[in-house]
CSV table of C-alpha atoms and ligand atoms in Angstrom, one decimal:
chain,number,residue,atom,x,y,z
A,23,UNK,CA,-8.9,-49.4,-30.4
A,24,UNK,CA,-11.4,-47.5,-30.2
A,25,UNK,CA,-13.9,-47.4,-27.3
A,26,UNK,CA,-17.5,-49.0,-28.6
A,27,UNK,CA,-20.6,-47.6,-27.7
A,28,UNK,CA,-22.1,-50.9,-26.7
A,29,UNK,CA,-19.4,-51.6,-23.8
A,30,UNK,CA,-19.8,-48.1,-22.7
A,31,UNK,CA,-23.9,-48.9,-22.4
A,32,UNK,CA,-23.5,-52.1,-20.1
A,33,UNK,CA,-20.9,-50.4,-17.9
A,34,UNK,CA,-22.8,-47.1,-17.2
A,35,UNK,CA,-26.0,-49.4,-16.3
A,36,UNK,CA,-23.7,-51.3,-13.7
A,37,UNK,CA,-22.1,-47.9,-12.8
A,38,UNK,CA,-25.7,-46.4,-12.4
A,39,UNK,CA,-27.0,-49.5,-9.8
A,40,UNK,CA,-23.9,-49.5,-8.2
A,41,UNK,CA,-24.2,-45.9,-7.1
A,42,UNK,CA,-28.2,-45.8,-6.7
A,43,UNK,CA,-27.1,-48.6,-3.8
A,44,UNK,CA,-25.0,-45.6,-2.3
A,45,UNK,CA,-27.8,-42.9,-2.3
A,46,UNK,CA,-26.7,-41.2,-6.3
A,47,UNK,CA,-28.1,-40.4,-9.0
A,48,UNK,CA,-26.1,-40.7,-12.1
A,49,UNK,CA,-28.6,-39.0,-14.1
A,50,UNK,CA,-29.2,-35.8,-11.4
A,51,UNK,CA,-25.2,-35.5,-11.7
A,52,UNK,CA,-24.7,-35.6,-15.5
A,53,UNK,CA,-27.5,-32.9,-15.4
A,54,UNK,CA,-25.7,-30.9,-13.0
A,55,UNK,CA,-22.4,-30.7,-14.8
A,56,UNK,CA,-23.8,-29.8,-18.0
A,57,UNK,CA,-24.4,-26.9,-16.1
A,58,UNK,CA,-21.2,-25.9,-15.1
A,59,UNK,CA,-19.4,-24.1,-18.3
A,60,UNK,CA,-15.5,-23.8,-17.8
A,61,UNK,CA,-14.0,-21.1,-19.0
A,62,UNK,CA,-11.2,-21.9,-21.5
A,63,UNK,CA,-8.2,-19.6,-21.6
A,64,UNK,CA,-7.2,-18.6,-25.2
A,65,UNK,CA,-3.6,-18.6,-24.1
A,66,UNK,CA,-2.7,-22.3,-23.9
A,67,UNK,CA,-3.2,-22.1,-27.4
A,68,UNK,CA,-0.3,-19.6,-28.4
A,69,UNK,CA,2.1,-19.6,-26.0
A,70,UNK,CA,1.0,-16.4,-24.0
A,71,UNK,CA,2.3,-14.4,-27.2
A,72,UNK,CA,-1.0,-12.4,-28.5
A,73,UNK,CA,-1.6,-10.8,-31.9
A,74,UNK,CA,0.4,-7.2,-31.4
A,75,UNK,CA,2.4,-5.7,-33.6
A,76,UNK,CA,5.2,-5.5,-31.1
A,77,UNK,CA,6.2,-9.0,-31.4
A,78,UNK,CA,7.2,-7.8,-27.6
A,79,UNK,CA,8.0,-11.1,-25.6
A,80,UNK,CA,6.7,-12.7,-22.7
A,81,UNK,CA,7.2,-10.9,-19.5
A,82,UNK,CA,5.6,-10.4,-15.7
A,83,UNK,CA,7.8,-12.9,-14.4
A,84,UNK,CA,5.1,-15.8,-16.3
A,85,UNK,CA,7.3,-18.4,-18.8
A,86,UNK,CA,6.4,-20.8,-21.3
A,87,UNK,CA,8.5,-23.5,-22.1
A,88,UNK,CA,9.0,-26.0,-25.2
A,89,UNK,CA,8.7,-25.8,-28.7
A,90,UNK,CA,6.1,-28.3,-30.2
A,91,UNK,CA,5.1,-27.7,-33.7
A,92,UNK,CA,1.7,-26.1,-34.5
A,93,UNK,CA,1.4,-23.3,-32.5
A,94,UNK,CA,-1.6,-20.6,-33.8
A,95,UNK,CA,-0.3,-17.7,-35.0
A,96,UNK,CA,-3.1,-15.9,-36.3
A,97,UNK,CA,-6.8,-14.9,-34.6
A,98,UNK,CA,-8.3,-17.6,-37.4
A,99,UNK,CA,-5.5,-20.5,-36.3
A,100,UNK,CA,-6.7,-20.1,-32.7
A,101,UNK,CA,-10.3,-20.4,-33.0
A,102,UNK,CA,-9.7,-23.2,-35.7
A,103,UNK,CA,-7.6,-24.7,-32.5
A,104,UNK,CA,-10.1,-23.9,-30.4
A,105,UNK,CA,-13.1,-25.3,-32.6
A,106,UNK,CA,-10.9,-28.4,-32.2
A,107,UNK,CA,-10.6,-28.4,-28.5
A,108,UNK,CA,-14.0,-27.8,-28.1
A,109,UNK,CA,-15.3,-30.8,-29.8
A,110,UNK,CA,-13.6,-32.7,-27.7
A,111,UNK,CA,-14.9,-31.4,-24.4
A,112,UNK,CA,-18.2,-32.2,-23.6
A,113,UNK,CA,-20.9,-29.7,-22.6
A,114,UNK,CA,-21.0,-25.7,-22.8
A,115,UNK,CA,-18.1,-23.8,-22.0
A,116,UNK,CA,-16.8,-20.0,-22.4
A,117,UNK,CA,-13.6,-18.3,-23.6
A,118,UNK,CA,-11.4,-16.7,-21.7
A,119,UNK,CA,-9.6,-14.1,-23.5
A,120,UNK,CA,-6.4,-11.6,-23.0
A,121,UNK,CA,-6.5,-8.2,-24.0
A,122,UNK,CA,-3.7,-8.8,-26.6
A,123,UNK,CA,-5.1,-10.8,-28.9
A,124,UNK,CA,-7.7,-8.2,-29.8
A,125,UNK,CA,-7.7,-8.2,-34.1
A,126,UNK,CA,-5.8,-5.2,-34.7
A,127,UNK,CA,-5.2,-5.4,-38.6
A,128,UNK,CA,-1.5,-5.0,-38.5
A,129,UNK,CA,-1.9,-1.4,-36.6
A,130,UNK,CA,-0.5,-0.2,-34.0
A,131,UNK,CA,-2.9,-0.2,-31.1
A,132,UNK,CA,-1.2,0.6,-28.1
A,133,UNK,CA,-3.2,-1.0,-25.1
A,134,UNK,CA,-4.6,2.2,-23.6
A,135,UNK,CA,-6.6,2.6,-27.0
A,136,UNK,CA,-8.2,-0.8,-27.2
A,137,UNK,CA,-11.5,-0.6,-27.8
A,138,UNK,CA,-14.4,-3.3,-28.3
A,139,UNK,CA,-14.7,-3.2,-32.2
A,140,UNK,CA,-11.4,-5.0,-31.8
A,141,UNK,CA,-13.3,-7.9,-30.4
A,142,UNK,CA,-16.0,-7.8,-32.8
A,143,UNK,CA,-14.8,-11.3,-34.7
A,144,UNK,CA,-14.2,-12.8,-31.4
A,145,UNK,CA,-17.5,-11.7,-29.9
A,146,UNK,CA,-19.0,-13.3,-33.1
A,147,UNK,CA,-17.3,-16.4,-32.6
A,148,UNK,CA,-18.7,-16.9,-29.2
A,149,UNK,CA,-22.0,-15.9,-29.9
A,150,UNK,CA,-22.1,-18.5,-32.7
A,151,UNK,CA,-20.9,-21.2,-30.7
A,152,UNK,CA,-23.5,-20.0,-28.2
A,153,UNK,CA,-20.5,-19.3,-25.6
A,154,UNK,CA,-20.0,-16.4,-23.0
A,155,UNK,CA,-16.6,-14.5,-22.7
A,156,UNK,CA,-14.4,-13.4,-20.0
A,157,UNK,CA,-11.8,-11.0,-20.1
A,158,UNK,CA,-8.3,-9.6,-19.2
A,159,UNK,CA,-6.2,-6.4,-19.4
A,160,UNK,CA,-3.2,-7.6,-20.3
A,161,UNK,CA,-0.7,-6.0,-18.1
A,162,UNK,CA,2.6,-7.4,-19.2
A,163,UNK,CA,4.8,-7.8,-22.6
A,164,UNK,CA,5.0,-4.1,-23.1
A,165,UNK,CA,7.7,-1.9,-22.8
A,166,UNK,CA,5.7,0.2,-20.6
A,167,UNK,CA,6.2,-3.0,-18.2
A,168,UNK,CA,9.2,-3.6,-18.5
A,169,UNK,CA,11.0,-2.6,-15.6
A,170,UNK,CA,8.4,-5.0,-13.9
A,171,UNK,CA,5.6,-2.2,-12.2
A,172,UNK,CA,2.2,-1.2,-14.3
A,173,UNK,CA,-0.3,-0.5,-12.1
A,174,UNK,CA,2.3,0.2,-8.8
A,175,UNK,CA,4.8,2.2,-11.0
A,176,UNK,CA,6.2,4.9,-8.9
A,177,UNK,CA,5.6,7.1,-11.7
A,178,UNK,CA,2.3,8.5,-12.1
A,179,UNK,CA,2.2,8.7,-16.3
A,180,UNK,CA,3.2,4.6,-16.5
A,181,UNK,CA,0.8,4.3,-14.0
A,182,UNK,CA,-2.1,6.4,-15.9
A,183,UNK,CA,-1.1,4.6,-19.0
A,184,UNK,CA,-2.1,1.2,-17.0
A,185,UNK,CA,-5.2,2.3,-15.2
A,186,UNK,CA,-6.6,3.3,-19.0
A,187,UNK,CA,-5.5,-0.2,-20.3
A,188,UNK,CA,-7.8,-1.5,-17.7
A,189,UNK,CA,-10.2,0.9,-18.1
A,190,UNK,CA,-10.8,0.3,-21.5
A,191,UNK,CA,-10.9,-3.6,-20.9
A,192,UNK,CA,-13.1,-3.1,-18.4
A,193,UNK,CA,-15.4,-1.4,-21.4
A,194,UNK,CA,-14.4,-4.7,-23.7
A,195,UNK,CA,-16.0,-6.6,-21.0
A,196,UNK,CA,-19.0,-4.8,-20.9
A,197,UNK,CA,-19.7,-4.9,-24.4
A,198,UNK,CA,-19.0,-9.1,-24.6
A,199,UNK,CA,-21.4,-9.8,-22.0
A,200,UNK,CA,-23.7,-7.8,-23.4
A,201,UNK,CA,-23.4,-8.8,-26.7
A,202,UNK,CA,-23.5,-12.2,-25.2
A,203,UNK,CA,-26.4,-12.4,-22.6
A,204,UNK,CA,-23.9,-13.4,-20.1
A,205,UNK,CA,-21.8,-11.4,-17.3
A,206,UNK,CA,-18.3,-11.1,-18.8
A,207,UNK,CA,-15.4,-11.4,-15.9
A,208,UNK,CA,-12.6,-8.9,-16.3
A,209,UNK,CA,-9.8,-10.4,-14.3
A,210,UNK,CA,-7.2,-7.8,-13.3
A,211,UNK,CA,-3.7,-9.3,-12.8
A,212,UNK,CA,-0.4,-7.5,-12.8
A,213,UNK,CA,3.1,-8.6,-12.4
A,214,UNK,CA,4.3,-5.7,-9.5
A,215,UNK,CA,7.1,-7.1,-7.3
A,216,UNK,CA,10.7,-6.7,-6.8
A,217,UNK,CA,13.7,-9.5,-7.4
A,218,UNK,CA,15.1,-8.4,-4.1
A,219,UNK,CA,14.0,-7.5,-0.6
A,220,UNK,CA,12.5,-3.8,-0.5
A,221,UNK,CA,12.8,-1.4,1.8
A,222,UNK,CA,9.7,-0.1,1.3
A,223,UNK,CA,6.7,-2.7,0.8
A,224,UNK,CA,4.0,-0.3,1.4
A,225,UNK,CA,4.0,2.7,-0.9
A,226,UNK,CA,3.5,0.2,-3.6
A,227,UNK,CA,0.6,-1.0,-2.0
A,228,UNK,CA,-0.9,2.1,-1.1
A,229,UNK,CA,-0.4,3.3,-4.9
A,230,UNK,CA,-2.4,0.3,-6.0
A,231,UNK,CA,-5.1,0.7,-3.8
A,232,UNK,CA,-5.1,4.1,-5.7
A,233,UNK,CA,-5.0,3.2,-9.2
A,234,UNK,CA,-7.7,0.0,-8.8
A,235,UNK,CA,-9.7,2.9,-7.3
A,236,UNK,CA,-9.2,4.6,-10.7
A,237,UNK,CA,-9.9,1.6,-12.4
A,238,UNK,CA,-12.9,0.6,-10.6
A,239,UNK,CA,-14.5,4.6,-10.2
A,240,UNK,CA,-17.0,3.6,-13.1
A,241,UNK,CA,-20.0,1.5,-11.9
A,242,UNK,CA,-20.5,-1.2,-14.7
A,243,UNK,CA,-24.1,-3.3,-14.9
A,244,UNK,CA,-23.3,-6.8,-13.1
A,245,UNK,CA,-25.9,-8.3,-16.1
A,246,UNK,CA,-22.8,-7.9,-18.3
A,247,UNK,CA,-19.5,-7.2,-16.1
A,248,UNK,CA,-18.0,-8.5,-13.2
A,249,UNK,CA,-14.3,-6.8,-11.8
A,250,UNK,CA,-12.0,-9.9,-10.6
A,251,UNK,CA,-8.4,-8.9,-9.1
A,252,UNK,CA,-6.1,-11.9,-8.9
A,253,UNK,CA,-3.3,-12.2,-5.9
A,254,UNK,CA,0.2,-14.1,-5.8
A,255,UNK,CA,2.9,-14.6,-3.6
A,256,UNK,CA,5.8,-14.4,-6.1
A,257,UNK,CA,6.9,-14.8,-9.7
A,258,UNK,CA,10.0,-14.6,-11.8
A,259,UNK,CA,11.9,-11.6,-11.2
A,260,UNK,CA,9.4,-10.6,-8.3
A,261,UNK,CA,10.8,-13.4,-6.0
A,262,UNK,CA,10.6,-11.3,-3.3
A,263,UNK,CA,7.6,-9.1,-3.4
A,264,UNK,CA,4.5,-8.7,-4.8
A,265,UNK,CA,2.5,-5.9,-4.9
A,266,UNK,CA,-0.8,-7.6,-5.1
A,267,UNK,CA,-0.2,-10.0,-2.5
A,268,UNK,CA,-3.1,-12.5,-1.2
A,269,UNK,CA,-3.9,-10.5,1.5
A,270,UNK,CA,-3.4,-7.0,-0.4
A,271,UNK,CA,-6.6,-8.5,-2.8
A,272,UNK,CA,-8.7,-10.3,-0.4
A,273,UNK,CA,-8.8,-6.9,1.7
A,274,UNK,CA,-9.5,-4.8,-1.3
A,275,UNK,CA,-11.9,-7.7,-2.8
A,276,UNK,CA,-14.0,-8.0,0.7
A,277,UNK,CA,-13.5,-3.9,1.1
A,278,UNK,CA,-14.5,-3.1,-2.1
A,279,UNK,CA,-17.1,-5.8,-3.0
A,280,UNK,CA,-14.9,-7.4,-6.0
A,281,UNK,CA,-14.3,-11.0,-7.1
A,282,UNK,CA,-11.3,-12.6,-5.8
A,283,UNK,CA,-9.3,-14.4,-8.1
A,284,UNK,CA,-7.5,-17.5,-6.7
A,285,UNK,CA,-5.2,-19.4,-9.3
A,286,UNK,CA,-3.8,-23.0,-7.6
A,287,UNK,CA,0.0,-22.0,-8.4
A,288,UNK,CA,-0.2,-18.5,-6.8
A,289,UNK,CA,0.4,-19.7,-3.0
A,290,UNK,CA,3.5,-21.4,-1.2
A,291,UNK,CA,4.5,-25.0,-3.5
A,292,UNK,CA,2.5,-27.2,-1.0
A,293,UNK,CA,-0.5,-24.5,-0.3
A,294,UNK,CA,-4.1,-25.4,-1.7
A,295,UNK,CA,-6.6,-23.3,-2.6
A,296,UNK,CA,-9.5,-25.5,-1.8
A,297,UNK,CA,-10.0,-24.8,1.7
A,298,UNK,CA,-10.2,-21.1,0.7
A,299,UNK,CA,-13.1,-20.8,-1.0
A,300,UNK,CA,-15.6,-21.8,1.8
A,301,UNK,CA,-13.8,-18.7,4.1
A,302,UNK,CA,-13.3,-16.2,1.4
A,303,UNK,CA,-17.0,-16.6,0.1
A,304,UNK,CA,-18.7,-15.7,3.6
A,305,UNK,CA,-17.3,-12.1,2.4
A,306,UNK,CA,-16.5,-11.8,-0.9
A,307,UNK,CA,-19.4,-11.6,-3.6
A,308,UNK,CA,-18.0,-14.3,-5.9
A,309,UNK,CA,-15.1,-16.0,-6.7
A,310,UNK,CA,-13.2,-16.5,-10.1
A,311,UNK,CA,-10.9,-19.7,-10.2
A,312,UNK,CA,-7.7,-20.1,-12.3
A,313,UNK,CA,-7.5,-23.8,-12.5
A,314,UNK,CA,-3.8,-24.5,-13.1
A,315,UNK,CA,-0.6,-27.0,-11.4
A,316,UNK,CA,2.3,-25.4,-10.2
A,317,UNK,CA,5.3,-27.8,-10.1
A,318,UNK,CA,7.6,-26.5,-7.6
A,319,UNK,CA,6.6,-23.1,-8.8
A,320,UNK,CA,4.3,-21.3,-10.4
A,321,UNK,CA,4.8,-23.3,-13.2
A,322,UNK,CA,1.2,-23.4,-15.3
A,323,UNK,CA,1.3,-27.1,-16.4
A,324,UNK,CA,-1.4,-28.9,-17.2
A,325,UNK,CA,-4.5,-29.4,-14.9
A,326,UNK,CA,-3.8,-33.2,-13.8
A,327,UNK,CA,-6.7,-35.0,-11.9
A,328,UNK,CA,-4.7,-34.9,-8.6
A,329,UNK,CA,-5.6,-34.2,-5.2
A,330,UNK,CA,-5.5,-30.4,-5.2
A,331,UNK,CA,-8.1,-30.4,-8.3
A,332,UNK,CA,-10.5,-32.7,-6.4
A,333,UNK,CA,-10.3,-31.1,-3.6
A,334,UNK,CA,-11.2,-27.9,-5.4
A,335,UNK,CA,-14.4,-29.6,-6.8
A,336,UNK,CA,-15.4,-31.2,-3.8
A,337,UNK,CA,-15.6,-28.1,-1.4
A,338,UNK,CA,-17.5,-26.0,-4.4
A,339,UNK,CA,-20.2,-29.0,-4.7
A,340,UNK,CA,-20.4,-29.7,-0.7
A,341,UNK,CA,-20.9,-26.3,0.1
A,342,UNK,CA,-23.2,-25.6,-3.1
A,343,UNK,CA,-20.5,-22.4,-3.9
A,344,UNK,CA,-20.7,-23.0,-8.1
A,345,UNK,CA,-23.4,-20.3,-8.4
A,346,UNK,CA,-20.9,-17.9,-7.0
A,347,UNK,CA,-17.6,-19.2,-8.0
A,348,UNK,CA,-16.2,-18.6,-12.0
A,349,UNK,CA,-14.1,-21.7,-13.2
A,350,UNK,CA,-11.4,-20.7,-15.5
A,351,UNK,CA,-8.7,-22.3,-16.5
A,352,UNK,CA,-4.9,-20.6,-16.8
A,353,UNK,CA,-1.9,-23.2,-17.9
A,354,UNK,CA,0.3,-22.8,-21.0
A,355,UNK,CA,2.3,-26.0,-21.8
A,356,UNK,CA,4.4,-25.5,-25.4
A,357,UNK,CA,6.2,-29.2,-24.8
A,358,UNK,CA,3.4,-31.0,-25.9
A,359,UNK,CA,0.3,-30.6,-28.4
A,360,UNK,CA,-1.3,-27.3,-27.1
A,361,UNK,CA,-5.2,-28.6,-28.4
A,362,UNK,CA,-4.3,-32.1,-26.3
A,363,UNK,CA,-3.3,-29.9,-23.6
A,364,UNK,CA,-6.3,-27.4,-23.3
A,365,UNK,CA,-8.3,-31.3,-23.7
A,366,UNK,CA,-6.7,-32.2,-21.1
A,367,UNK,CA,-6.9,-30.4,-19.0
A,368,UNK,CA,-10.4,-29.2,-19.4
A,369,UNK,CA,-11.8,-32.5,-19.0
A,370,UNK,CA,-10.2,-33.2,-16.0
A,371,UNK,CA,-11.4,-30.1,-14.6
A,372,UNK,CA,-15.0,-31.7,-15.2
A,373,UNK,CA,-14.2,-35.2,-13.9
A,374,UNK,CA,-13.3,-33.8,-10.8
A,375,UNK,CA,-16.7,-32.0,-10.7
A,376,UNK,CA,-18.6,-35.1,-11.7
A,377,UNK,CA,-16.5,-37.3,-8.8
A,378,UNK,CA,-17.6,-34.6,-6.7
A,379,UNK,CA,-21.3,-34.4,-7.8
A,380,UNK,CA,-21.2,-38.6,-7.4
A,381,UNK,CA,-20.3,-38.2,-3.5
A,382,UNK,CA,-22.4,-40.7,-2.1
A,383,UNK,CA,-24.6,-38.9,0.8
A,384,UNK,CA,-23.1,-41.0,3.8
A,385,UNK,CA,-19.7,-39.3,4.1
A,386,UNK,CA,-21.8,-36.6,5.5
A,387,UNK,CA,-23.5,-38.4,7.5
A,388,UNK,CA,-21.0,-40.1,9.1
A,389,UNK,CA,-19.5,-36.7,9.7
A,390,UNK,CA,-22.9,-35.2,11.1
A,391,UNK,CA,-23.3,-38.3,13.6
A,392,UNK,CA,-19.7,-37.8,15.1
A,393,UNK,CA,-18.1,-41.0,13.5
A,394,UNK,CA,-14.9,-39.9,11.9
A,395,UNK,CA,-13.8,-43.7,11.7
A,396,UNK,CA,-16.8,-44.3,9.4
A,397,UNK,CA,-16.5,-40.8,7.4
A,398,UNK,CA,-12.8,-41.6,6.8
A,399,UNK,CA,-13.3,-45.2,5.8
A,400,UNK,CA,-16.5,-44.2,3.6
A,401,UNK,CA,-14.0,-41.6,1.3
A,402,UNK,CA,-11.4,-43.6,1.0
A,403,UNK,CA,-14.2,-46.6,-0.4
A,404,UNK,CA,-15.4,-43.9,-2.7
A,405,UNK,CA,-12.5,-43.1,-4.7
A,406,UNK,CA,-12.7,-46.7,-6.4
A,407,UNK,CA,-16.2,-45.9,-7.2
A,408,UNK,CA,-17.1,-46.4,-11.1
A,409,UNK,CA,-17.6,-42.8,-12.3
A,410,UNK,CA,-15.2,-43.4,-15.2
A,411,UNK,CA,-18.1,-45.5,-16.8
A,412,UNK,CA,-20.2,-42.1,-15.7
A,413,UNK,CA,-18.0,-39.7,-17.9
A,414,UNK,CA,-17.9,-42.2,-20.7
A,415,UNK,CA,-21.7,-42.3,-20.8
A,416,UNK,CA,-21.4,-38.6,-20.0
A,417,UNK,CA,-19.3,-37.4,-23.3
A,418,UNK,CA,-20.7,-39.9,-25.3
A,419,UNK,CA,-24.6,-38.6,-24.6
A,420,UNK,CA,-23.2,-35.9,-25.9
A,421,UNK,CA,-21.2,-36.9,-28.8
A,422,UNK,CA,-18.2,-36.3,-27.5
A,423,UNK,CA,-15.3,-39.1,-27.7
A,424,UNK,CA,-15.2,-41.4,-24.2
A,425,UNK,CA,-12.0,-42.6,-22.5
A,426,UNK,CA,-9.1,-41.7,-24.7
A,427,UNK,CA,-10.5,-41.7,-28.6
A,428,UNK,CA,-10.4,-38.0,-28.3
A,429,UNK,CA,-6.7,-38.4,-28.8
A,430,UNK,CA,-7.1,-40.1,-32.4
A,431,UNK,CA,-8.8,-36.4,-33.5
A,432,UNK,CA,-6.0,-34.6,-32.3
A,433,UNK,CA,-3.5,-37.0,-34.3
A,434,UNK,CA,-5.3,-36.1,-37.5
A,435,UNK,CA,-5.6,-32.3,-36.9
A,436,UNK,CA,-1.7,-32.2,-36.2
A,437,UNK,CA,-1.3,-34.5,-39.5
A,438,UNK,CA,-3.9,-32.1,-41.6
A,439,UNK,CA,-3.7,-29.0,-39.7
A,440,UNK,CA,-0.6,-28.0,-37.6
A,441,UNK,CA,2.0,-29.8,-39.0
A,442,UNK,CA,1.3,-27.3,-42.4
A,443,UNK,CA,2.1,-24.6,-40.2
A,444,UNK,CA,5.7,-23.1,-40.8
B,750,RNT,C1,0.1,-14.9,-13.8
B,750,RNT,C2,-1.4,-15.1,-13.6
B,750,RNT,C3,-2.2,-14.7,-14.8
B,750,RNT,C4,-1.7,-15.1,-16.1
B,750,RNT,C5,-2.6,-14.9,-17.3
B,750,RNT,C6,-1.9,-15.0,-18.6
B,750,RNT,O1,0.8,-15.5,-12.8
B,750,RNT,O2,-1.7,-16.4,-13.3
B,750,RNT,O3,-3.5,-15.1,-14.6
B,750,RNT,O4,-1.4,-16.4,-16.1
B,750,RNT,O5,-3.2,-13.6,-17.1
B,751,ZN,ZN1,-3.8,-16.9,-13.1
């Protein structure tokens, strides 16, 4: 059953007096979040697998697991996918994309030779769809990163291969947000580490410093490109080191003036990154966020609406940080429909924002006047607030299915769509 636009009318108007009693206004919040795009990442849609001609698997110590049907395997099949996706999210959003799926017409393009004409069809996409772009070097499924170092590689021509990948993605950037009117963020993240305890965990340190010098030496207009570097404490095969540890890139972020890059499944299983943000933003410039849910790893499932996700949302709206943070998103599920999954995810990336932007005014107060009892009674109150009649009214404002209809659109594009995929 499907949900009818009259019920979704009479419980937005209780919804709306119910919170205007609190101190909110519905409306203000609705207008806030349109204004908060979320940038979707093009590889939930694939697998992580890119449009090579390699056919070179997964690697970096990153995994994707299951096999559902319908996966894209083509530049068209992804934006068709994502076309789907993004009817079904409501507002303005971006795309996230990785250096490997650039359209290189069945050549061979090795990575230190990509150039932005091979982003020309993607770049045309956005721009139709009145999106920005973001951007990654793509520092992994090569056999120039195989033996797990790119940018750290204790030799100096693997190393110079990487630093002009990232270069010339770095250029790619550029040229999207120009094209697009909107600062593209290149996001550097590499898969460094070692399996085993080193002997030596600062030489590769030292050379990284060195070759994100290299990387960065060209000044780049901030109207059209921002430089992100993104930490993490371990992966597979680099269980005990990484290079690019959390402290390695918020020094060289706050040193060097960079975006940090904070993804939620890149700290210890029960470590948040919420109560970051308001300490690493009194000294780096901005902050890009990799929205993702590790589950007892670093496993990239889908964004749920749990805890760690509202507490992400509520520190950037109570501290007013969304001008200066970058919300991206980085899972890649292959057990379960990848366009339900992006979806998914994506919209409850926004519901937390919107449950955040509802807050009613008195927790603060509470806080400000010293009465913890009250502050703690007030957000517990809060949670059962009606902002699910909120969203409804919010997606369907903007013609976008409410509650779960979404779902029935996804059923038919997998009847008409994936399931004719081989
Ligand atoms: C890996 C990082 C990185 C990747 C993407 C594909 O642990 O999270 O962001 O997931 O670049
Ligand atoms: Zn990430």
């Amino acid at each position: 059953m499907s949900t009818s636009s009259k019920s979704i009318a009479k419980s937005y108007a209780v919804a709306q007096s119910r919170y205007a009693e609190m101190g909110v206004d519905t409306e203000a919040a609705m207008t806030a979040l349109t204004r908060i795009p979320i940038s979707l990442h093009c590889w939930q849609g694939d697998d992580v697998g890119g449009f090579e001609y390699t056919g070179e698997g997964l690697s970096g110590g990153i995994a994707v697991t299951g096999n559902y049907p319908g996966k894209a395997r083509t530049p068209e099949e992804l934006r068709a996918d994502l076309d789907k996706a993004l009817s079904l999210i409501p507002g303005k959003h971006r795309l996230n994309l990785h250096a490997f799926y650039g359209e290189f017409g069945g050549k061979k393009v090795d990575r230190n030779e990509i150039k932005p004409s091979h982003f020309t069809t993607w770049i045309d996409w956005a721009k139709a769809n009145g999106m920005g772009m973001d951007f990654n070097p793509t520092c992994f499924a090569h056999p120039k990163a195989a033996d797990g170092f790119t940018l750290a590689h204790p030799k100096k021509a693997i190393r110079d291969f990487w630093i002009d990948h990232c270069i010339a993605s770095r250029e790619i950037g550029a040229a999207m947000g120009k094209a697009l009117g909107s600062p593209t963020v290149t996001n550097v993240w590499i898969p460094d580490g070692f399996k085993d305890t080193p002997v030596d965990r600062l030489s590769p340190r030292q050379r990284l410093e060195d070759s994100l010098d290299k990387v960065f030496a060209k000044k780049l207009n901030p109207k059209h490109h921002l430089d992100a570097v993104e930490c993490k404490l371990f992966g597979i095969g680099s269980e005990s080191y990484v290079v690019g540890s959390h402290e390695f890139y918020m020094g060289y972020a706050i040193k060097n003036q960079k975006l940090l890059c904070l993804d939620a499944g890149h700290f210890h299983p029960t470590e948040g990154i919420a109560d970051k943000l308001s300490s690493a933003l009194m000294f780096v410039p901005e902050i890009l966020l990799h929205v993702s849910r590790g589950v007892r790893w670093d496993s990239d499932h889908v964004v749920i609406l749990d805890d760690a996700l509202q507490a992400i949302a509520n520190e950037l709206v109570r501290n007013k940080l969304l001008t200066r943070t970058h919300i991206g998103l980085d899972f890649f599920d292959a057990s379960i429909n990848r366009i339900a999954a992006w979806t998914i995810g994506t919209r409850n990336t926004l519901k937390s924002l919107l449950i955040a932007l509802l807050e009613p005014p008195a927790l603060r107060e509470a806080e400000k006047s010293g009465d913890y009892t009250a502050r703690l009674a007030l957000m517990e109150d809060a949670k059962g607030l009606p902002w699910g009649a909120v969203w409804d009214q919010y997606c369907q404002a903007r013609n976008v299915p409410a509650g779960n209809d979404w779902m029935a659109e996804v059923k038919s594009y997998e009847s008409k769509v994936l399931s004719k995929r081989a």
